[in-house]
Coordinates of C-alpha atoms in Angstrom, one line a residue:
X263 CA -43.6 28.8 -56.5
X264 CA -40.5 28.5 -54.4
X265 CA -40.0 27.8 -50.7
X266 CA -38.5 30.0 -48.0
X267 CA -35.2 28.1 -48.5
X268 CA -34.8 30.1 -51.8
X269 CA -34.9 33.5 -50.1
X270 CA -31.7 35.4 -50.7
X271 CA -30.6 39.0 -50.7
X272 CA -31.7 40.8 -53.8
X273 CA -34.4 38.3 -54.7
X274 CA -37.8 39.9 -55.6
X275 CA -40.9 38.4 -54.1
X276 CA -44.5 38.9 -55.3
X277 CA -46.6 39.3 -52.1
X278 CA -50.3 40.2 -52.6
X279 CA -49.6 41.5 -56.1
X280 CA -46.8 43.9 -55.0
X281 CA -43.1 43.4 -55.7
X282 CA -40.8 43.3 -52.7
X283 CA -37.0 43.1 -52.8
X284 CA -35.2 41.1 -50.0
X285 CA -32.8 43.5 -48.2
X286 CA -32.0 41.1 -45.3
X287 CA -32.9 37.6 -44.4
X288 CA -32.2 35.3 -41.5
X289 CA -33.1 31.7 -41.0
X290 CA -34.0 31.1 -37.3
X291 CA -34.4 27.7 -35.7
X292 CA -35.4 28.2 -32.1
X293 CA -35.1 25.5 -29.5
X294 CA -38.8 25.2 -29.1
X295 CA -41.3 25.5 -32.0
X296 CA -40.8 25.5 -35.8
X297 CA -38.1 27.2 -37.7
X298 CA -38.9 30.4 -39.6
X299 CA -37.3 33.0 -41.9
X300 CA -37.1 36.6 -40.7
X301 CA -36.8 39.1 -43.6
X302 CA -36.5 42.8 -44.2
X303 CA -38.3 43.7 -47.5
X304 CA -38.2 46.8 -49.6
X305 CA -41.2 47.7 -51.9
X306 CA -39.8 48.0 -55.4
X307 CA -42.1 50.8 -56.5
X308 CA -42.5 52.9 -53.3
X309 CA -39.2 52.2 -51.4
X310 CA -41.1 51.4 -48.2
X311 CA -39.2 48.9 -45.9
X312 CA -41.1 46.4 -43.8
X313 CA -40.2 43.4 -41.6
X314 CA -42.0 40.1 -42.5
X315 CA -41.6 36.6 -41.0
X316 CA -42.3 33.4 -43.0
X317 CA -42.7 29.9 -41.5
X318 CA -40.0 27.6 -42.8
X319 CA -41.1 25.6 -45.8
X320 CA -44.0 27.9 -46.7
X321 CA -44.4 28.8 -50.4
X322 CA -43.3 32.2 -51.7
X323 CA -43.6 33.5 -55.2
X324 CA -40.3 34.7 -56.7
X325 CA -40.4 37.1 -59.6
X326 CA -37.9 37.2 -62.4
X327 CA -36.2 40.6 -62.4
X328 CA -33.8 41.4 -65.2
X329 CA -31.2 44.1 -64.6
X330 CA -29.8 45.5 -67.8
X331 CA -27.5 48.4 -68.8
X332 CA -29.1 51.3 -70.7
X333 CA -27.9 54.6 -72.0
X334 CA -30.1 57.7 -71.3
X335 CA -31.0 59.4 -74.6
X336 CA -33.6 62.2 -74.0
X337 CA -36.8 63.3 -72.3
X338 CA -39.7 63.3 -74.9
X339 CA -42.2 65.0 -72.6
X340 CA -44.2 61.8 -71.8
X341 CA -41.3 59.9 -70.4
X342 CA -37.6 59.3 -70.5
X343 CA -36.1 57.4 -73.5
X344 CA -33.3 54.9 -72.9
X345 CA -31.3 52.7 -75.3
X346 CA -30.4 49.1 -74.4
X347 CA -26.6 48.8 -74.7
X348 CA -26.8 45.2 -75.8
X349 CA -29.3 45.2 -78.7
X350 CA -29.8 49.0 -79.2
X351 CA -33.6 48.8 -78.6
X352 CA -35.2 52.0 -77.2
X353 CA -37.3 51.9 -74.0
X354 CA -39.5 54.8 -72.8
X355 CA -39.8 54.9 -69.0
X356 CA -42.6 56.9 -67.4
X357 CA -41.6 59.9 -65.3
X358 CA -43.2 58.4 -62.2
X359 CA -40.9 55.3 -62.5
X360 CA -37.8 57.5 -63.0
X361 CA -38.7 59.5 -59.9
X362 CA -35.9 61.6 -58.4
X363 CA -33.3 60.0 -60.7
X364 CA -34.3 62.7 -63.2
X365 CA -32.4 65.3 -61.2
X366 CA -29.1 63.5 -62.0
X367 CA -29.7 62.2 -65.6
X368 CA -27.5 63.6 -68.4
X369 CA -27.7 62.5 -72.0
X370 CA -25.5 59.5 -72.8
X371 CA -25.3 58.5 -69.1
X372 CA -25.1 54.8 -68.3
X373 CA -27.8 53.5 -65.9
X374 CA -29.1 50.1 -64.9
X375 CA -32.9 49.5 -65.3
X376 CA -34.6 46.6 -63.5
X377 CA -37.3 45.0 -65.7
X378 CA -40.0 42.6 -64.8
X379 CA -41.8 41.0 -67.8
X380 CA -40.5 43.9 -70.0
X381 CA -42.0 46.6 -67.6
X382 CA -39.4 48.9 -66.0
X383 CA -39.5 48.8 -62.2
X384 CA -36.8 51.3 -61.1
X385 CA -33.6 52.9 -62.3
X386 CA -30.2 52.5 -60.6
X387 CA -27.8 55.4 -61.1
X388 CA -24.1 55.4 -60.4
X389 CA -23.3 56.4 -56.7
X390 CA -22.2 59.9 -57.9
X391 CA -22.3 62.0 -61.0
X392 CA -20.4 65.0 -62.3
X393 CA -22.6 68.0 -63.1
X394 CA -21.8 71.6 -64.1
X395 CA -23.1 74.5 -62.0
X396 CA -25.2 76.6 -64.3
X397 CA -26.2 79.3 -61.8
X398 CA -25.1 80.4 -58.3
X399 CA -24.7 83.7 -56.6
X400 CA -21.2 85.1 -56.9
X401 CA -18.9 84.4 -53.9
X402 CA -17.4 87.2 -51.9
X403 CA -13.7 87.8 -51.2
X404 CA -12.6 85.9 -48.1
X405 CA -15.2 83.1 -48.4
X406 CA -13.7 79.8 -47.3
X407 CA -14.9 76.2 -47.6
X408 CA -15.9 76.0 -43.9
X409 CA -17.8 79.3 -43.9
X410 CA -21.2 77.8 -45.0
X411 CA -23.1 77.0 -48.1
X412 CA -25.3 78.6 -50.8
X413 CA -27.8 77.3 -53.3
X414 CA -26.6 76.4 -56.8
X415 CA -28.5 75.1 -59.8
X416 CA -26.8 72.3 -61.8
X417 CA -27.2 71.6 -65.5
X418 CA -30.2 69.2 -65.0
X419 CA -32.1 72.0 -63.2
X420 CA -31.7 70.5 -59.8
X421 CA -30.7 72.8 -56.9
X422 CA -28.0 71.7 -54.5
X423 CA -26.1 73.3 -51.6
X424 CA -22.5 74.1 -52.4
X425 CA -19.6 75.9 -50.5
X426 CA -19.6 79.8 -50.8
X427 CA -16.4 79.9 -53.0
X428 CA -17.9 77.9 -55.9
X429 CA -18.8 79.9 -59.1
X430 CA -21.0 79.3 -62.1
X431 CA -19.4 77.0 -64.6
X432 CA -17.6 74.8 -62.0
X433 CA -18.0 71.0 -62.4
X434 CA -19.0 69.3 -59.1
X435 CA -19.5 65.7 -58.0
X436 CA -23.0 65.1 -56.6
X437 CA -24.2 62.0 -54.6
X438 CA -27.2 60.6 -56.5
X439 CA -28.7 59.0 -53.3
X440 CA -28.9 62.2 -51.2
X441 CA -28.3 65.0 -53.6
X442 CA -25.3 66.2 -51.5
X443 CA -22.3 68.1 -52.9
X444 CA -19.2 65.8 -52.7
X445 CA -16.5 68.0 -54.2
X446 CA -15.1 69.9 -57.2
X447 CA -13.9 68.1 -60.3
X448 CA -11.1 69.7 -62.3

């Protein structure tokens, strides 16, 4: 057990059996009354963000979360298989844990996986990835970048919105947080 003085950004707390990551914290010492710590916590599994206040000096349970680099190998139907870049051990991560990251995973891609007691909690992807457009409707003569967008399917099977002038086979940069088109890659 640790005290509220140990709360820092990025620390993972165990509150009522659930893991919460500290997004923001602020130690407050008002003129009247006892000091307290105001925090903004993000649920590691669901992504829900809540505000929570702790009295100064109260005990909190800090969990050990190990963030390690892995290489994505393949999807075996039951889950996604990753290889630890340090010791080459393979780890199978359930599809529910991978979540929307599956839309941007390519074989041999580097990712960071947060582990708690050997159990994968979540996957951190790079901010953007380069994907090839496998299908999109053909553009028409005179289409310009400011004219609008059309749907396009990328090599992972995910559908994004791209400018009208893009064609099948074009490599594009995609934001992994929002799924937005960021630009062409030559």
